Amino acid sequence: VLMPWKASSVMEERLRFVARLLDGEAMTDVCRDFGVSRKTGYKIFDRYKEHGLAALSDRSRRPVTTRGPRHEVSRRPLLASPRRYDGLPELTYPFHDRDILVTTCGRLCLHRKKINISTVLAGQSLGIKEVDEGIWLVSFMHYDLGYFDLEQKTLQPLDNPFGTRLSPMS
């Protein structure tokens, strides 16, 4: 049975979509599995490359103006893949100081401090490594996302997480 993406999990589905592309799968195959056109696939991926994880959140499609009558726009529902998806592989970070889980509210809890990361990564395991006194590198899968310090408590993203790697690949 094909089920359309639930609104609450659109972000999660887009993260899975992007993760498979980052893993080297072909756009055509991933789009077919997720039931989206290649045009939509490239739009999601380009938005992610340009704006990072925040770009995966569901953006309102409601027009900005409120004048005139409201018309319901019919949209073709996105169909889920008929192939089973087992989720991301168990993520481990052997080259980091520790693995840490992102809370449902999108934070890391470290030394009694809450560091804001992103709700997109809720429930995912990240690798963190102290690279300087109180300065930590944060990685997801094979990608370094950025740094946080325990005083600021906010992730400072790298300009391009697809650029040269700072830590060895696991």
Short mmCIF file of N, CA and C in Angstrom, two decimals:
data_model
loop_
_atom_site.label_atom_id
_atom_site.label_comp_id
_atom_site.label_asym_id
_atom_site.label_seq_id
_atom_site.Cartn_x
_atom_site.Cartn_y
_atom_site.Cartn_z
N VAL A 1 0.85 -1.19 0.00
CA VAL A 1 0.00 0.00 0.00
C VAL A 1 0.89 1.24 0.00
N LEU A 2 0.66 2.12 -0.94
CA LEU A 2 1.44 3.36 -1.01
C LEU A 2 0.77 4.41 -0.14
N MET A 3 1.56 5.05 0.69
CA MET A 3 1.02 6.09 1.57
C MET A 3 1.72 7.41 1.27
N PRO A 4 0.98 8.52 1.18
CA PRO A 4 1.65 9.81 0.99
C PRO A 4 2.43 10.18 2.25
N TRP A 5 3.45 11.01 2.06
CA TRP A 5 4.25 11.44 3.21
C TRP A 5 3.36 12.18 4.18
N LYS A 6 3.49 11.87 5.46
CA LYS A 6 2.75 12.62 6.47
C LYS A 6 3.42 13.98 6.61
N ALA A 7 2.64 15.02 6.83
CA ALA A 7 3.21 16.36 6.94
C ALA A 7 4.28 16.42 8.03
N SER A 8 4.05 15.74 9.15
CA SER A 8 4.99 15.81 10.27
C SER A 8 6.32 15.15 9.93
N SER A 9 6.28 14.22 8.94
CA SER A 9 7.53 13.53 8.64
C SER A 9 8.13 13.96 7.31
N VAL A 10 7.60 15.02 6.71
CA VAL A 10 8.14 15.50 5.44
C VAL A 10 9.63 15.81 5.59
N MET A 11 9.97 16.50 6.69
CA MET A 11 11.36 16.87 6.95
C MET A 11 12.24 15.62 7.07
N GLU A 12 11.71 14.62 7.79
CA GLU A 12 12.43 13.36 7.98
C GLU A 12 12.64 12.64 6.64
N GLU A 13 11.58 12.62 5.81
CA GLU A 13 11.69 11.99 4.50
C GLU A 13 12.72 12.71 3.65
N ARG A 14 12.72 14.05 3.70
CA ARG A 14 13.70 14.81 2.91
C ARG A 14 15.11 14.53 3.41
N LEU A 15 15.27 14.37 4.73
CA LEU A 15 16.59 14.04 5.29
C LEU A 15 17.04 12.68 4.76
N ARG A 16 16.12 11.71 4.75
CA ARG A 16 16.46 10.37 4.21
C ARG A 16 16.82 10.47 2.74
N PHE A 17 16.05 11.28 2.00
CA PHE A 17 16.27 11.49 0.57
C PHE A 17 17.69 12.03 0.35
N VAL A 18 18.02 13.11 1.06
CA VAL A 18 19.33 13.76 0.94
C VAL A 18 20.44 12.80 1.39
N ALA A 19 20.20 12.06 2.47
CA ALA A 19 21.23 11.13 2.99
C ALA A 19 21.60 10.10 1.93
N ARG A 20 20.60 9.61 1.20
CA ARG A 20 20.90 8.61 0.17
C ARG A 20 21.69 9.21 -0.98
N LEU A 21 21.39 10.46 -1.33
CA LEU A 21 22.18 11.13 -2.38
C LEU A 21 23.61 11.36 -1.89
N LEU A 22 23.75 11.78 -0.62
CA LEU A 22 25.08 12.01 -0.06
C LEU A 22 25.88 10.71 0.00
N ASP A 23 25.16 9.59 0.12
CA ASP A 23 25.80 8.28 0.13
C ASP A 23 26.23 7.83 -1.25
N GLY A 24 25.92 8.64 -2.27
CA GLY A 24 26.40 8.33 -3.62
C GLY A 24 25.38 7.66 -4.53
N GLU A 25 24.13 7.50 -4.06
CA GLU A 25 23.12 6.89 -4.93
C GLU A 25 22.73 7.87 -6.04
N ALA A 26 22.31 7.32 -7.16
CA ALA A 26 21.93 8.14 -8.32
C ALA A 26 20.61 8.86 -8.06
N MET A 27 20.54 10.12 -8.50
CA MET A 27 19.33 10.94 -8.33
C MET A 27 18.11 10.23 -8.91
N THR A 28 18.26 9.63 -10.10
CA THR A 28 17.14 8.95 -10.75
C THR A 28 16.57 7.84 -9.86
N ASP A 29 17.46 7.02 -9.27
CA ASP A 29 17.02 5.90 -8.43
C ASP A 29 16.33 6.40 -7.16
N VAL A 30 16.95 7.39 -6.52
CA VAL A 30 16.39 7.91 -5.26
C VAL A 30 15.03 8.57 -5.52
N CYS A 31 14.92 9.35 -6.59
CA CYS A 31 13.65 9.99 -6.93
C CYS A 31 12.57 8.94 -7.19
N ARG A 32 12.93 7.88 -7.92
CA ARG A 32 11.95 6.82 -8.20
C ARG A 32 11.49 6.18 -6.89
N ASP A 33 12.43 5.87 -5.99
CA ASP A 33 12.09 5.25 -4.71
C ASP A 33 11.18 6.13 -3.86
N PHE A 34 11.37 7.45 -3.94
CA PHE A 34 10.57 8.36 -3.11
C PHE A 34 9.33 8.88 -3.84
N GLY A 35 9.18 8.51 -5.13
CA GLY A 35 8.00 8.92 -5.88
C GLY A 35 7.96 10.40 -6.18
N VAL A 36 9.14 11.01 -6.40
CA VAL A 36 9.18 12.42 -6.77
C VAL A 36 9.87 12.56 -8.12
N SER A 37 9.57 13.65 -8.84
CA SER A 37 10.22 13.89 -10.13
C SER A 37 11.68 14.27 -9.88
N ARG A 38 12.49 14.12 -10.91
CA ARG A 38 13.90 14.51 -10.77
C ARG A 38 14.00 16.02 -10.54
N LYS A 39 13.08 16.77 -11.16
CA LYS A 39 13.08 18.23 -10.96
C LYS A 39 12.91 18.55 -9.46
N THR A 40 11.94 17.86 -8.83
CA THR A 40 11.71 18.05 -7.39
C THR A 40 12.93 17.58 -6.60
N GLY A 41 13.49 16.43 -7.00
CA GLY A 41 14.67 15.89 -6.33
C GLY A 41 15.83 16.87 -6.33
N TYR A 42 16.11 17.45 -7.50
CA TYR A 42 17.21 18.43 -7.58
C TYR A 42 16.89 19.68 -6.78
N LYS A 43 15.60 20.07 -6.75
CA LYS A 43 15.20 21.24 -5.99
C LYS A 43 15.49 21.03 -4.49
N ILE A 44 15.10 19.85 -3.98
CA ILE A 44 15.33 19.53 -2.57
C ILE A 44 16.83 19.50 -2.28
N PHE A 45 17.59 18.82 -3.15
CA PHE A 45 19.04 18.66 -2.93
C PHE A 45 19.77 20.00 -3.04
N ASP A 46 19.42 20.80 -4.05
CA ASP A 46 20.08 22.11 -4.21
C ASP A 46 19.77 23.02 -3.04
N ARG A 47 18.50 22.98 -2.58
CA ARG A 47 18.11 23.79 -1.43
C ARG A 47 18.93 23.38 -0.20
N TYR A 48 19.10 22.05 -0.03
CA TYR A 48 19.90 21.53 1.09
C TYR A 48 21.35 22.00 0.98
N LYS A 49 21.93 21.90 -0.23
CA LYS A 49 23.33 22.30 -0.41
C LYS A 49 23.52 23.78 -0.14
N GLU A 50 22.50 24.58 -0.51
CA GLU A 50 22.61 26.02 -0.33
C GLU A 50 22.33 26.48 1.10
N HIS A 51 21.31 25.87 1.74
CA HIS A 51 20.86 26.37 3.04
C HIS A 51 21.03 25.39 4.18
N GLY A 52 21.55 24.19 3.90
CA GLY A 52 21.76 23.22 4.97
C GLY A 52 20.46 22.58 5.45
N LEU A 53 20.51 22.06 6.66
CA LEU A 53 19.39 21.27 7.19
C LEU A 53 18.10 22.06 7.32
N ALA A 54 18.21 23.37 7.60
CA ALA A 54 17.00 24.19 7.77
C ALA A 54 16.16 24.18 6.50
N ALA A 55 16.79 23.99 5.33
CA ALA A 55 16.08 24.01 4.06
C ALA A 55 15.16 22.81 3.89
N LEU A 56 15.32 21.78 4.73
CA LEU A 56 14.51 20.58 4.58
C LEU A 56 13.16 20.69 5.27
N SER A 57 12.97 21.75 6.08
CA SER A 57 11.69 21.89 6.77
C SER A 57 10.60 22.20 5.74
N ASP A 58 9.38 21.84 6.07
CA ASP A 58 8.28 22.04 5.14
C ASP A 58 7.94 23.51 5.08
N ARG A 59 8.07 24.10 3.90
CA ARG A 59 7.78 25.52 3.76
C ARG A 59 6.33 25.68 3.33
N SER A 60 5.68 26.69 3.89
CA SER A 60 4.28 26.93 3.54
C SER A 60 4.18 27.30 2.07
N ARG A 61 3.18 26.75 1.40
CA ARG A 61 2.97 27.07 -0.01
C ARG A 61 1.85 28.09 -0.17
N ARG A 62 1.34 28.60 0.94
CA ARG A 62 0.25 29.57 0.88
C ARG A 62 0.80 30.88 0.30
N PRO A 63 0.05 31.51 -0.62
CA PRO A 63 0.53 32.78 -1.16
C PRO A 63 0.63 33.85 -0.08
N VAL A 64 1.50 34.80 -0.32
CA VAL A 64 1.75 35.84 0.68
C VAL A 64 0.55 36.77 0.81
N THR A 65 -0.12 37.07 -0.32
CA THR A 65 -1.25 37.99 -0.26
C THR A 65 -2.49 37.28 0.27
N THR A 66 -3.37 38.04 0.90
CA THR A 66 -4.60 37.45 1.44
C THR A 66 -5.83 38.02 0.74
N ARG A 67 -5.61 38.86 -0.30
CA ARG A 67 -6.75 39.44 -1.02
C ARG A 67 -7.37 38.41 -1.96
N GLY A 68 -8.66 38.58 -2.24
CA GLY A 68 -9.33 37.71 -3.19
C GLY A 68 -9.81 36.42 -2.56
N PRO A 69 -10.62 35.66 -3.32
CA PRO A 69 -11.17 34.42 -2.76
C PRO A 69 -10.08 33.35 -2.62
N ARG A 70 -10.30 32.45 -1.69
CA ARG A 70 -9.35 31.35 -1.52
C ARG A 70 -9.75 30.19 -2.40
N HIS A 71 -8.79 29.66 -3.12
CA HIS A 71 -9.05 28.49 -3.97
C HIS A 71 -8.20 27.35 -3.47
N GLU A 72 -8.82 26.18 -3.39
CA GLU A 72 -8.05 24.99 -3.02
C GLU A 72 -7.25 24.56 -4.24
N VAL A 73 -5.96 24.39 -4.06
CA VAL A 73 -5.10 23.95 -5.15
C VAL A 73 -4.94 22.45 -5.00
N SER A 74 -5.28 21.71 -6.06
CA SER A 74 -5.10 20.26 -5.93
C SER A 74 -3.65 19.92 -6.26
N ARG A 75 -3.04 19.13 -5.39
CA ARG A 75 -1.65 18.71 -5.58
C ARG A 75 -1.62 17.20 -5.68
N ARG A 76 -0.78 16.70 -6.56
CA ARG A 76 -0.58 15.25 -6.63
C ARG A 76 0.15 14.84 -5.37
N PRO A 77 -0.37 13.85 -4.63
CA PRO A 77 0.33 13.47 -3.40
C PRO A 77 1.65 12.79 -3.71
N LEU A 78 2.65 13.03 -2.84
CA LEU A 78 3.94 12.33 -2.99
C LEU A 78 3.73 10.92 -2.50
N LEU A 79 4.05 9.97 -3.32
CA LEU A 79 3.87 8.58 -2.93
C LEU A 79 5.16 8.01 -2.36
N ALA A 80 5.02 7.25 -1.30
CA ALA A 80 6.19 6.61 -0.69
C ALA A 80 6.65 5.48 -1.59
N SER A 81 7.89 5.10 -1.43
CA SER A 81 8.49 4.05 -2.23
C SER A 81 7.86 2.69 -1.93
N PRO A 82 7.64 1.86 -2.97
CA PRO A 82 7.16 0.51 -2.70
C PRO A 82 8.27 -0.35 -2.07
N ARG A 83 9.53 0.07 -2.24
CA ARG A 83 10.64 -0.67 -1.65
C ARG A 83 10.77 -0.33 -0.18
N ARG A 84 11.11 -1.34 0.62
CA ARG A 84 11.24 -1.11 2.05
C ARG A 84 12.48 -0.25 2.34
N TYR A 85 12.35 0.67 3.26
CA TYR A 85 13.48 1.50 3.67
C TYR A 85 13.79 1.20 5.12
N ASP A 86 15.00 0.75 5.39
CA ASP A 86 15.37 0.33 6.74
C ASP A 86 16.00 1.45 7.56
N GLY A 87 15.99 2.66 7.04
CA GLY A 87 16.58 3.77 7.78
C GLY A 87 18.08 3.85 7.56
N LEU A 88 18.67 4.81 8.21
CA LEU A 88 20.11 4.99 8.09
C LEU A 88 20.81 3.84 8.80
N PRO A 89 22.01 3.49 8.33
CA PRO A 89 22.76 2.45 9.05
C PRO A 89 23.11 2.94 10.45
N GLU A 90 23.47 2.02 11.32
CA GLU A 90 23.90 2.41 12.68
C GLU A 90 25.11 3.33 12.52
N LEU A 91 24.99 4.53 13.03
CA LEU A 91 26.07 5.50 12.85
C LEU A 91 27.04 5.42 14.02
N THR A 92 28.33 5.24 13.71
CA THR A 92 29.36 5.28 14.74
C THR A 92 30.44 6.24 14.28
N TYR A 93 31.13 6.81 15.22
CA TYR A 93 32.14 7.82 14.92
C TYR A 93 33.44 7.47 15.63
N PRO A 94 34.21 6.50 15.07
CA PRO A 94 35.42 6.03 15.75
C PRO A 94 36.51 7.11 15.88
N PHE A 95 36.46 8.14 15.03
CA PHE A 95 37.51 9.17 15.08
C PHE A 95 37.11 10.39 15.93
N HIS A 96 35.97 10.28 16.60
CA HIS A 96 35.49 11.37 17.45
C HIS A 96 35.64 10.97 18.91
N ASP A 97 35.53 11.96 19.80
CA ASP A 97 35.62 11.67 21.23
C ASP A 97 34.42 10.86 21.70
N ARG A 98 33.25 11.16 21.13
CA ARG A 98 32.06 10.41 21.54
C ARG A 98 30.93 10.56 20.54
N ASP A 99 29.99 9.62 20.62
CA ASP A 99 28.75 9.70 19.85
C ASP A 99 27.73 10.33 20.80
N ILE A 100 26.85 11.14 20.25
CA ILE A 100 25.86 11.80 21.09
C ILE A 100 24.55 11.87 20.32
N LEU A 101 23.44 11.69 21.02
CA LEU A 101 22.12 11.65 20.39
C LEU A 101 21.50 13.05 20.42
N VAL A 102 20.86 13.43 19.31
CA VAL A 102 20.16 14.71 19.25
C VAL A 102 18.76 14.50 19.85
N THR A 103 18.37 15.37 20.79
CA THR A 103 17.07 15.25 21.45
C THR A 103 15.95 15.58 20.47
N THR A 104 14.71 15.26 20.83
CA THR A 104 13.57 15.56 19.96
C THR A 104 13.42 17.06 19.72
N CYS A 105 13.93 17.88 20.63
CA CYS A 105 13.85 19.33 20.40
C CYS A 105 15.09 19.86 19.66
N GLY A 106 15.92 18.94 19.12
CA GLY A 106 17.03 19.37 18.26
C GLY A 106 18.27 19.83 18.98
N ARG A 107 18.49 19.30 20.19
CA ARG A 107 19.67 19.75 20.97
C ARG A 107 20.58 18.59 21.33
N LEU A 108 21.83 18.96 21.68
CA LEU A 108 22.77 18.03 22.30
C LEU A 108 22.88 18.45 23.76
N CYS A 109 22.96 17.48 24.65
CA CYS A 109 23.15 17.80 26.07
C CYS A 109 24.55 17.35 26.45
N LEU A 110 25.38 18.30 26.84
CA LEU A 110 26.78 18.02 27.14
C LEU A 110 27.21 18.87 28.33
N HIS A 111 27.79 18.25 29.33
CA HIS A 111 28.25 18.96 30.54
C HIS A 111 27.18 19.89 31.10
N ARG A 112 25.96 19.37 31.21
CA ARG A 112 24.81 20.11 31.73
C ARG A 112 24.45 21.35 30.91
N LYS A 113 24.90 21.39 29.67
CA LYS A 113 24.53 22.51 28.78
C LYS A 113 23.75 21.94 27.61
N LYS A 114 22.82 22.73 27.11
CA LYS A 114 22.03 22.32 25.94
C LYS A 114 22.52 23.12 24.74
N ILE A 115 22.98 22.40 23.71
CA ILE A 115 23.50 23.04 22.51
C ILE A 115 22.49 22.85 21.39
N ASN A 116 22.02 23.96 20.81
CA ASN A 116 21.04 23.89 19.72
C ASN A 116 21.71 23.42 18.44
N ILE A 117 21.16 22.36 17.85
CA ILE A 117 21.68 21.84 16.58
C ILE A 117 20.60 22.05 15.51
N SER A 118 19.65 21.13 15.39
CA SER A 118 18.54 21.28 14.46
C SER A 118 17.53 20.16 14.72
N THR A 119 16.25 20.50 14.68
CA THR A 119 15.23 19.47 14.89
C THR A 119 15.23 18.45 13.75
N VAL A 120 15.83 18.82 12.60
CA VAL A 120 15.92 17.87 11.48
C VAL A 120 16.68 16.62 11.91
N LEU A 121 17.65 16.80 12.81
CA LEU A 121 18.50 15.67 13.23
C LEU A 121 18.00 15.00 14.51
N ALA A 122 16.80 15.34 14.97
CA ALA A 122 16.26 14.74 16.19
C ALA A 122 16.31 13.22 16.10
N GLY A 123 16.83 12.59 17.15
CA GLY A 123 16.91 11.14 17.20
C GLY A 123 18.12 10.55 16.50
N GLN A 124 18.91 11.38 15.82
CA GLN A 124 20.09 10.89 15.11
C GLN A 124 21.31 10.95 16.02
N SER A 125 22.26 10.08 15.72
CA SER A 125 23.52 10.06 16.44
C SER A 125 24.53 10.93 15.69
N LEU A 126 25.18 11.83 16.41
CA LEU A 126 26.23 12.66 15.83
C LEU A 126 27.55 12.32 16.51
N GLY A 127 28.64 12.61 15.83
CA GLY A 127 29.96 12.46 16.44
C GLY A 127 30.44 13.83 16.87
N ILE A 128 31.01 13.91 18.09
CA ILE A 128 31.58 15.19 18.52
C ILE A 128 33.01 14.96 18.98
N LYS A 129 33.85 15.94 18.71
CA LYS A 129 35.27 15.84 19.05
C LYS A 129 35.74 17.21 19.53
N GLU A 130 36.38 17.23 20.70
CA GLU A 130 36.89 18.50 21.22
C GLU A 130 38.18 18.83 20.47
N VAL A 131 38.16 19.92 19.71
CA VAL A 131 39.31 20.28 18.89
C VAL A 131 40.13 21.39 19.54
N ASP A 132 39.57 22.04 20.53
CA ASP A 132 40.27 23.08 21.28
C ASP A 132 39.55 23.17 22.62
N GLU A 133 40.09 23.90 23.56
CA GLU A 133 39.49 24.01 24.88
C GLU A 133 38.04 24.51 24.77
N GLY A 134 37.07 23.61 25.01
CA GLY A 134 35.65 23.99 24.96
C GLY A 134 35.08 24.17 23.56
N ILE A 135 35.88 23.89 22.50
CA ILE A 135 35.40 24.01 21.12
C ILE A 135 35.25 22.60 20.56
N TRP A 136 34.03 22.29 20.08
CA TRP A 136 33.73 20.93 19.62
C TRP A 136 33.35 20.92 18.15
N LEU A 137 33.87 19.92 17.42
CA LEU A 137 33.50 19.67 16.03
C LEU A 137 32.31 18.70 16.05
N VAL A 138 31.29 18.97 15.23
CA VAL A 138 30.10 18.12 15.14
C VAL A 138 30.03 17.51 13.75
N SER A 139 29.84 16.17 13.68
CA SER A 139 29.75 15.49 12.38
C SER A 139 28.50 14.63 12.32
N PHE A 140 27.92 14.54 11.11
CA PHE A 140 26.80 13.65 10.84
C PHE A 140 27.17 12.82 9.62
N MET A 141 27.09 11.51 9.77
CA MET A 141 27.52 10.58 8.73
C MET A 141 28.97 10.92 8.38
N HIS A 142 29.26 11.15 7.08
CA HIS A 142 30.64 11.47 6.69
C HIS A 142 30.89 12.98 6.62
N TYR A 143 30.00 13.78 7.18
CA TYR A 143 30.10 15.22 6.97
C TYR A 143 30.27 15.99 8.27
N ASP A 144 31.25 16.90 8.27
CA ASP A 144 31.45 17.80 9.40
C ASP A 144 30.44 18.93 9.24
N LEU A 145 29.57 19.11 10.25
CA LEU A 145 28.51 20.12 10.16
C LEU A 145 28.99 21.49 10.60
N GLY A 146 29.83 21.52 11.64
CA GLY A 146 30.28 22.80 12.16
C GLY A 146 30.83 22.64 13.56
N TYR A 147 30.92 23.75 14.28
CA TYR A 147 31.50 23.78 15.62
C TYR A 147 30.54 24.43 16.59
N PHE A 148 30.70 24.07 17.87
CA PHE A 148 30.03 24.84 18.91
C PHE A 148 31.02 25.00 20.06
N ASP A 149 30.81 26.07 20.82
CA ASP A 149 31.57 26.16 22.07
C ASP A 149 30.57 26.15 23.20
N LEU A 150 31.01 25.67 24.34
CA LEU A 150 30.09 25.44 25.46
C LEU A 150 29.51 26.73 26.02
N GLU A 151 30.10 27.88 25.69
CA GLU A 151 29.56 29.15 26.17
C GLU A 151 28.44 29.64 25.25
N GLN A 152 28.69 29.62 23.94
CA GLN A 152 27.68 30.10 22.98
C GLN A 152 26.50 29.16 22.85
N LYS A 153 26.75 27.86 22.93
CA LYS A 153 25.71 26.83 22.91
C LYS A 153 24.90 26.78 21.61
N THR A 154 25.48 27.25 20.50
CA THR A 154 24.82 27.17 19.20
C THR A 154 25.82 26.68 18.17
N LEU A 155 25.36 25.80 17.30
CA LEU A 155 26.21 25.28 16.24
C LEU A 155 26.56 26.38 15.25
N GLN A 156 27.84 26.58 14.99
CA GLN A 156 28.29 27.49 13.94
C GLN A 156 28.55 26.63 12.71
N PRO A 157 27.65 26.63 11.72
CA PRO A 157 27.82 25.71 10.60
C PRO A 157 29.02 26.07 9.74
N LEU A 158 29.58 25.06 9.09
CA LEU A 158 30.64 25.29 8.12
C LEU A 158 30.00 25.91 6.89
N ASP A 159 30.77 26.69 6.15
CA ASP A 159 30.23 27.29 4.92
C ASP A 159 29.75 26.22 3.96
N ASN A 160 30.54 25.16 3.81
CA ASN A 160 30.18 24.10 2.87
C ASN A 160 30.51 22.74 3.46
N PRO A 161 29.50 22.05 4.01
CA PRO A 161 29.79 20.73 4.60
C PRO A 161 30.25 19.71 3.58
N PHE A 162 30.17 20.05 2.27
CA PHE A 162 30.60 19.11 1.23
C PHE A 162 32.04 19.38 0.82
N GLY A 163 32.68 20.36 1.45
CA GLY A 163 34.06 20.71 1.10
C GLY A 163 35.05 19.73 1.70
N THR A 164 36.28 20.16 1.81
CA THR A 164 37.34 19.32 2.34
C THR A 164 37.01 18.88 3.76
N ARG A 165 37.23 17.61 4.02
CA ARG A 165 36.92 17.08 5.34
C ARG A 165 37.97 17.48 6.37
N LEU A 166 37.50 17.72 7.59
CA LEU A 166 38.41 18.08 8.66
C LEU A 166 38.83 16.87 9.48
N SER A 167 37.94 15.85 9.51
CA SER A 167 38.28 14.65 10.28
C SER A 167 38.28 13.46 9.33
N PRO A 168 39.05 12.42 9.65
CA PRO A 168 39.12 11.27 8.73
C PRO A 168 37.77 10.57 8.62
N MET A 169 37.51 10.00 7.44
CA MET A 169 36.23 9.32 7.22
C MET A 169 36.19 8.02 8.01
N SER A 170 35.00 7.69 8.54
CA SER A 170 34.88 6.43 9.28
C SER A 170 34.61 5.31 8.31
#
